[in-house]
GROMACS .gro file of N, CA and C in nm:
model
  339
    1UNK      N    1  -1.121   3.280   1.640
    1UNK     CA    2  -1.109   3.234   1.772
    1UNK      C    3  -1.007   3.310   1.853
    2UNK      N    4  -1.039   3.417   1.879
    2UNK     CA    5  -0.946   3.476   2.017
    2UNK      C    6  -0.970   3.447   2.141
    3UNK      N    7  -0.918   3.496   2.247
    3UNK     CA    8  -0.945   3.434   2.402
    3UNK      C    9  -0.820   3.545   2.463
    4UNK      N   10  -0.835   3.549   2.606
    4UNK     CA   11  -0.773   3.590   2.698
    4UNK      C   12  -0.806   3.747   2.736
    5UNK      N   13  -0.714   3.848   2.809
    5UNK     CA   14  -0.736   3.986   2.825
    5UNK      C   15  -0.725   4.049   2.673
    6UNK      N   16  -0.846   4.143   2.664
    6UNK     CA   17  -0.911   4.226   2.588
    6UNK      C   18  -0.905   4.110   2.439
    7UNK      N   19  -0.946   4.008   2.456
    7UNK     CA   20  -0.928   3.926   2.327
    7UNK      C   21  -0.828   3.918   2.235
    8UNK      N   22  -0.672   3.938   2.337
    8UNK     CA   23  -0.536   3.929   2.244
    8UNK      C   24  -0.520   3.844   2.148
    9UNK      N   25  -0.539   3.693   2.244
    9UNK     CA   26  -0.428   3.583   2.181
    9UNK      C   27  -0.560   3.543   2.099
   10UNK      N   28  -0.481   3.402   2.036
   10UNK     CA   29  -0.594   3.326   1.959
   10UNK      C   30  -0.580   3.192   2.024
   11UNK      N   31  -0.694   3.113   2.002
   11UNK     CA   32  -0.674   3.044   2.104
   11UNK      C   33  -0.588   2.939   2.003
   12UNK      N   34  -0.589   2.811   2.114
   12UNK     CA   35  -0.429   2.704   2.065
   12UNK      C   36  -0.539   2.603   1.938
   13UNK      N   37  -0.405   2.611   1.884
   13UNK     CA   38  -0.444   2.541   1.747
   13UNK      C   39  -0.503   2.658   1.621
   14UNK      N   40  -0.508   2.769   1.678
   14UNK     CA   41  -0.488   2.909   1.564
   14UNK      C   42  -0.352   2.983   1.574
   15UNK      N   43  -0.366   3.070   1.424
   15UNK     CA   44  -0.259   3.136   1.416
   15UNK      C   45  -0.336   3.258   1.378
   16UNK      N   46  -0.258   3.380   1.393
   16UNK     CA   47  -0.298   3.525   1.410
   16UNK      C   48  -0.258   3.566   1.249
   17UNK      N   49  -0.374   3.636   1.212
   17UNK     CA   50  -0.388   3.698   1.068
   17UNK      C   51  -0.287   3.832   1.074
   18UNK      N   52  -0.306   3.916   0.950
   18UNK     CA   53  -0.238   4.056   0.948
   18UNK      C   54  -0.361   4.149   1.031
   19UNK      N   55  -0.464   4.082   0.939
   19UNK     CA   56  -0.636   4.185   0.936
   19UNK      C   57  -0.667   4.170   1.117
   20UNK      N   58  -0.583   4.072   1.186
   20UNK     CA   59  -0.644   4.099   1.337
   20UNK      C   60  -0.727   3.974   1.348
   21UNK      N   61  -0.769   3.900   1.230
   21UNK     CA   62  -0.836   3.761   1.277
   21UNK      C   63  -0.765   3.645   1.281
   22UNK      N   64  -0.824   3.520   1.342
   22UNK     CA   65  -0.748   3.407   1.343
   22UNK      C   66  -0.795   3.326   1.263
   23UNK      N   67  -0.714   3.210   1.186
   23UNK     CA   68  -0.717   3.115   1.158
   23UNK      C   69  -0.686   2.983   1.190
   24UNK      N   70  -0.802   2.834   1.176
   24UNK     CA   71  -0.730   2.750   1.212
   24UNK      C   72  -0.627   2.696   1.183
   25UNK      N   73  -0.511   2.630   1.269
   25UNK     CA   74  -0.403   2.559   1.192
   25UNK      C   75  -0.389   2.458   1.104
   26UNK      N   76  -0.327   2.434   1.000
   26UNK     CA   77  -0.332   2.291   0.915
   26UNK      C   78  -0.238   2.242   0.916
   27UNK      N   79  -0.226   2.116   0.888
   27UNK     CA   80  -0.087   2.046   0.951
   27UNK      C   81   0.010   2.076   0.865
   28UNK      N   82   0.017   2.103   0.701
   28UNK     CA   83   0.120   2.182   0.658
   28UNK      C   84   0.208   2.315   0.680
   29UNK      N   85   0.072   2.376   0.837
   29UNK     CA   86   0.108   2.479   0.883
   29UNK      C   87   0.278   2.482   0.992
   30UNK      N   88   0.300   2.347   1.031
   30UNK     CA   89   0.404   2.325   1.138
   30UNK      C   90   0.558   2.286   1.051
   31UNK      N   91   0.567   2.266   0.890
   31UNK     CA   92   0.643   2.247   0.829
   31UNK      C   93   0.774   2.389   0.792
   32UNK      N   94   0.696   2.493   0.818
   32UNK     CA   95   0.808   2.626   0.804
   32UNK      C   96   0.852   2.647   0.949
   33UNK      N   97   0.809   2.601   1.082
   33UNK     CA   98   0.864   2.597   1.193
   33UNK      C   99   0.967   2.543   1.213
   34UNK      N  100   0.913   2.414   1.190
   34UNK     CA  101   1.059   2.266   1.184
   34UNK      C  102   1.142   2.297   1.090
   35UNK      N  103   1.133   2.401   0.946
   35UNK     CA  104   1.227   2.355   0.914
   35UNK      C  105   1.350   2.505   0.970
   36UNK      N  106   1.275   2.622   1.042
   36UNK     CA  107   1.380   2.701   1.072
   36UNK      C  108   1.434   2.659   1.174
   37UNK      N  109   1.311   2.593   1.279
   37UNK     CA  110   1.436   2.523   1.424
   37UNK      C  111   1.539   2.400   1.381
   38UNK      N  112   1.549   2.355   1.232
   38UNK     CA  113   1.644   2.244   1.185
   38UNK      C  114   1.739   2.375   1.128
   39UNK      N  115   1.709   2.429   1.106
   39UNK     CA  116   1.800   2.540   0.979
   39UNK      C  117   1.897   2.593   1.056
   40UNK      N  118   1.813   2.656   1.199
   40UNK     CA  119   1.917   2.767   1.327
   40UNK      C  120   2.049   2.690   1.341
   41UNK      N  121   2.028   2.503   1.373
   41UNK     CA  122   2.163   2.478   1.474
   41UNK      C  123   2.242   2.438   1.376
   42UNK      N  124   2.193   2.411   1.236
   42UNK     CA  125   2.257   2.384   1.128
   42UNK      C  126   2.369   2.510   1.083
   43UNK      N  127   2.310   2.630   1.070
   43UNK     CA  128   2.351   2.764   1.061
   43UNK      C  129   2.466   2.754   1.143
   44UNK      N  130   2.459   2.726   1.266
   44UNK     CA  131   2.515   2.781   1.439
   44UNK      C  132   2.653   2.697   1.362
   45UNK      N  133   2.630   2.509   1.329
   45UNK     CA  134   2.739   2.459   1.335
   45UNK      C  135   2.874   2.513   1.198
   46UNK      N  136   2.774   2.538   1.150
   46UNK     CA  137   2.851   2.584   0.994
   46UNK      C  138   2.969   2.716   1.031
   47UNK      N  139   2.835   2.813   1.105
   47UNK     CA  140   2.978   2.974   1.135
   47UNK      C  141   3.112   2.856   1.262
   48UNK      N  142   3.081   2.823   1.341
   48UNK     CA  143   3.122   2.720   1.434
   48UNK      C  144   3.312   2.709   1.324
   49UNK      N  145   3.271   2.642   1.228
   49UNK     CA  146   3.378   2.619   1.156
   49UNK      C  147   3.425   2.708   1.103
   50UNK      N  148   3.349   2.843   1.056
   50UNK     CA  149   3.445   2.969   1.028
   50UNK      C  150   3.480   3.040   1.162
   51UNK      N  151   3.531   2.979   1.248
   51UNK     CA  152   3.540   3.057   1.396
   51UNK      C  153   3.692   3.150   1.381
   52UNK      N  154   3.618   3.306   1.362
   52UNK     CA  155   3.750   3.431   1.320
   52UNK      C  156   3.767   3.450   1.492
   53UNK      N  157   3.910   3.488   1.529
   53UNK     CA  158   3.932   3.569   1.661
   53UNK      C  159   3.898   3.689   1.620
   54UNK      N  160   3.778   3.752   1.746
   54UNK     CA  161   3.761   3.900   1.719
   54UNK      C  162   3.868   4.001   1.749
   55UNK      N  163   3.987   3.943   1.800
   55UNK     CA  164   4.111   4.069   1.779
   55UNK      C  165   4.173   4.082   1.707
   56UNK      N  166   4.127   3.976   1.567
   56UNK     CA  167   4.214   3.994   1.438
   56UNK      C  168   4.122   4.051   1.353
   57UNK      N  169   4.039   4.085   1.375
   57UNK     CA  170   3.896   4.159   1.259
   57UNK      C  171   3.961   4.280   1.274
   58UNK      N  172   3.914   4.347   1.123
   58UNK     CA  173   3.953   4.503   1.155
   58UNK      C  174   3.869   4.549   1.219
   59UNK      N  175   3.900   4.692   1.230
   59UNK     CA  176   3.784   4.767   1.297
   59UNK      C  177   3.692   4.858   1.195
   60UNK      N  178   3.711   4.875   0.999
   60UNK     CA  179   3.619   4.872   0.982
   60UNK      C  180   3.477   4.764   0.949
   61UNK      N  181   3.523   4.629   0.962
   61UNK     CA  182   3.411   4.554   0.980
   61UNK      C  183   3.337   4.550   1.084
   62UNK      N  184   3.402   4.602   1.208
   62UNK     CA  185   3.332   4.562   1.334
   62UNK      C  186   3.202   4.741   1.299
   63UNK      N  187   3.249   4.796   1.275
   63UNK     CA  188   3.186   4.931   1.247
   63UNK      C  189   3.099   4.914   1.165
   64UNK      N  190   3.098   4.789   1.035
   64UNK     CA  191   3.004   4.798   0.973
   64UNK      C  192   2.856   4.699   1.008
   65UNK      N  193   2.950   4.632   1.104
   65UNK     CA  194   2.837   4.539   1.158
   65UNK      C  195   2.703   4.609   1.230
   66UNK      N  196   2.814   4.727   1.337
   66UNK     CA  197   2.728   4.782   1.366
   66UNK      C  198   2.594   4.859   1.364
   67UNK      N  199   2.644   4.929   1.205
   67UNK     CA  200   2.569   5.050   1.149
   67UNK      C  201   2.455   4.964   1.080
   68UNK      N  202   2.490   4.774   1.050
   68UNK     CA  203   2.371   4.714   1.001
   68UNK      C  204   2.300   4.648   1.074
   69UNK      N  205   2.331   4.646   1.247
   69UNK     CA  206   2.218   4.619   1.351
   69UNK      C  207   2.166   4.709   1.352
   70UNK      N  208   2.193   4.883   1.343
   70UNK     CA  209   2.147   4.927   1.397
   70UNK      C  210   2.022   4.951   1.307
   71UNK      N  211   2.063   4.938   1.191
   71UNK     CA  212   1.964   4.998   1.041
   71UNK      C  213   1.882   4.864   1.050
   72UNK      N  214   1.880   4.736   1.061
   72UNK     CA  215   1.808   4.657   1.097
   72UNK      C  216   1.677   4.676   1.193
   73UNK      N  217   1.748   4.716   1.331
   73UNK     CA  218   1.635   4.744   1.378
   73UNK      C  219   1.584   4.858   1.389
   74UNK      N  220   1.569   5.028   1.304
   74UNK     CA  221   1.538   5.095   1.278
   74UNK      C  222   1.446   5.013   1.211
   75UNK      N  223   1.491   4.931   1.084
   75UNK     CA  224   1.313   4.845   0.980
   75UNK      C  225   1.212   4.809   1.067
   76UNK      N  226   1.290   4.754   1.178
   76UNK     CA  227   1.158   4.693   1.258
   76UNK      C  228   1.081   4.751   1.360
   77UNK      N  229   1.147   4.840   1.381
   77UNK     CA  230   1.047   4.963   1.453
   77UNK      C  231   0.950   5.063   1.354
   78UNK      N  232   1.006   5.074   1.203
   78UNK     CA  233   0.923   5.124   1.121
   78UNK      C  234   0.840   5.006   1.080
   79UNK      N  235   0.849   4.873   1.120
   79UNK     CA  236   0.746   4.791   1.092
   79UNK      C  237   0.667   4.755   1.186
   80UNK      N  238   0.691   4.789   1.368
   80UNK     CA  239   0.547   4.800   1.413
   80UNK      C  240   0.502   4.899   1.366
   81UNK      N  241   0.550   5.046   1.343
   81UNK     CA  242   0.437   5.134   1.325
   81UNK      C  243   0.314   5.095   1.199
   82UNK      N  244   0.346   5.010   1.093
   82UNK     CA  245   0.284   5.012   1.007
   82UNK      C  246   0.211   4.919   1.060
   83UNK      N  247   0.206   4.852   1.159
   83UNK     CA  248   0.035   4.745   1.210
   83UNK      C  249  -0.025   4.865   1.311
   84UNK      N  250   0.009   4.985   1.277
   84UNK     CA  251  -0.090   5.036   1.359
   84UNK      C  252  -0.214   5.125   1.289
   85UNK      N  253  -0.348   5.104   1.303
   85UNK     CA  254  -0.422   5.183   1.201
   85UNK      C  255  -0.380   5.383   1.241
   86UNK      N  256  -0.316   5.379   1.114
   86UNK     CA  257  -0.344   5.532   1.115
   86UNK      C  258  -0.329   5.553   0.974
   87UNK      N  259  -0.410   5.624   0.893
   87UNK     CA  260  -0.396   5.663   0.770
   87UNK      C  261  -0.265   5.753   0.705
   88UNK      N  262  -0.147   5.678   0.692
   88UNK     CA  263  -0.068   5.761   0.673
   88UNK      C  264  -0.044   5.859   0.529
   89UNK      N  265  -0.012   5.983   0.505
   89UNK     CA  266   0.004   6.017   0.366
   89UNK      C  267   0.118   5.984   0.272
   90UNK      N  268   0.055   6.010   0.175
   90UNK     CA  269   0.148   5.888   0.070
   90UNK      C  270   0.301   5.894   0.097
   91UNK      N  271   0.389   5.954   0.044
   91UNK     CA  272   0.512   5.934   0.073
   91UNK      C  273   0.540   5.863   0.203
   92UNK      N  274   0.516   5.905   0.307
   92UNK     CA  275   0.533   5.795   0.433
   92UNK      C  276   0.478   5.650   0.448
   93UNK      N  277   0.333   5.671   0.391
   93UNK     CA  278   0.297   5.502   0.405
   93UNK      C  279   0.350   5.423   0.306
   94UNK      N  280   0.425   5.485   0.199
   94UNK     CA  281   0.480   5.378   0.108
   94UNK      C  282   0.642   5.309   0.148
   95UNK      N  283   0.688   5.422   0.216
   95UNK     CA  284   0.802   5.388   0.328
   95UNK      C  285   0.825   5.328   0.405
   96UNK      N  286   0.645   5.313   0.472
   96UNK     CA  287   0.632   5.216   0.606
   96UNK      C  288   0.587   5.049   0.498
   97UNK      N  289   0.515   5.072   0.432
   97UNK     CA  290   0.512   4.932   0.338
   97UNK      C  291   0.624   4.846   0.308
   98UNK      N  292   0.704   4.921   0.247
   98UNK     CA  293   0.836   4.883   0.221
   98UNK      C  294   0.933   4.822   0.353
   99UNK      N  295   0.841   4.852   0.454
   99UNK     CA  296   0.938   4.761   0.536
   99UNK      C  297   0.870   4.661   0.555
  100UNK      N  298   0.740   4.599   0.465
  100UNK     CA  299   0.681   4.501   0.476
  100UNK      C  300   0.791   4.376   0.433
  101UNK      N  301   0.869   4.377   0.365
  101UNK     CA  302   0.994   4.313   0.317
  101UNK      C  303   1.105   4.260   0.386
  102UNK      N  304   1.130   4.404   0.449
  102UNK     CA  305   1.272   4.410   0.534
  102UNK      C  306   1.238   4.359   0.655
  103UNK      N  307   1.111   4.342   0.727
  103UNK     CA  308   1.086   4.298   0.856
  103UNK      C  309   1.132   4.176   0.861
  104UNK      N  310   1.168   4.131   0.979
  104UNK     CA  311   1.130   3.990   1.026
  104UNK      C  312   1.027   3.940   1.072
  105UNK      N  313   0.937   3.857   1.029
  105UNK     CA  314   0.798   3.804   1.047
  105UNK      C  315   0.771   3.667   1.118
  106UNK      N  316   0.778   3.695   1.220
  106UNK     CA  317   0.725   3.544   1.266
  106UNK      C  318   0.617   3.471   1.246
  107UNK      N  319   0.518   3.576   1.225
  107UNK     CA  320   0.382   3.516   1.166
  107UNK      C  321   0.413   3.409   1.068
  108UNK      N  322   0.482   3.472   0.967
  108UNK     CA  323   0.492   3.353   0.821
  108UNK      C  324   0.527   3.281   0.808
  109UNK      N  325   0.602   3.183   0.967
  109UNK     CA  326   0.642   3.070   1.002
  109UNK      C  327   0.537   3.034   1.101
  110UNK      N  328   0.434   3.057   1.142
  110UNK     CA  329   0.345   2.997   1.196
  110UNK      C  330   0.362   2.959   1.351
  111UNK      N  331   0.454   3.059   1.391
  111UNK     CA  332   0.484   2.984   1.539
  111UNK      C  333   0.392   2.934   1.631
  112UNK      N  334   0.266   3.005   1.647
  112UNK     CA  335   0.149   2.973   1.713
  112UNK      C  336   0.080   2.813   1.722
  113UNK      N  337   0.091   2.778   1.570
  113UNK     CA  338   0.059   2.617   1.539
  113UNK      C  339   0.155   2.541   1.598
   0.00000   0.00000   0.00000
């Protein structure tokens, strides 16, 4: 069940496959949603209580934070390329697989349902 311009979305009450098709939702499908929007403010209150002043951090942590946003989202730009059909050769497509892992996936929480 897709719908809209060039048959993007899927329509409501589906969720979007890897393969490009949809499936309907099942109600066990809305249980990995609820439990990350319970998990986030839970998370939020917990750092809340480790609250560090950032002018007492050194500056090689602040450096390392950096170099792991940035390598973060390097994965996830090597993980759109891998939803795109192109036959890649081996050493590279096993590179781009491997960020099948490291991505962040919203799909596998079902946000759509």
């Amino acid at each position: 069940g897709r719908e809209g311009k060039a048959c993007n979305n899927c329509k409501e009450g589906y969720f979007p496959l890897e393969n490009g098709t949809c499936q309907k939702c099942q109600e066990a499908d809305l249980l990995p949603a609820i439990a990350i929007f319970i998990l986030i403010p839970v998370v939020i209150v917990l750092l809340s209580f480790f609250n560090m002043d950032p002018n007492q951090q050194s500056l090689n942590l602040l450096t390392a934070a950096a170099v792991t946003s940035q390598i973060i989202m390097s994965v996830q730009a090597l993980g759109s390329i891998r939803q795109l059909s192109i036959d890649w050769p081996a050493p590279v497509k096993s590179l781009i697989d491997l960020t099948r892992i490291l991505t962040f996936n919203l799909d596998i929480i079902k946000v759509g349902c």
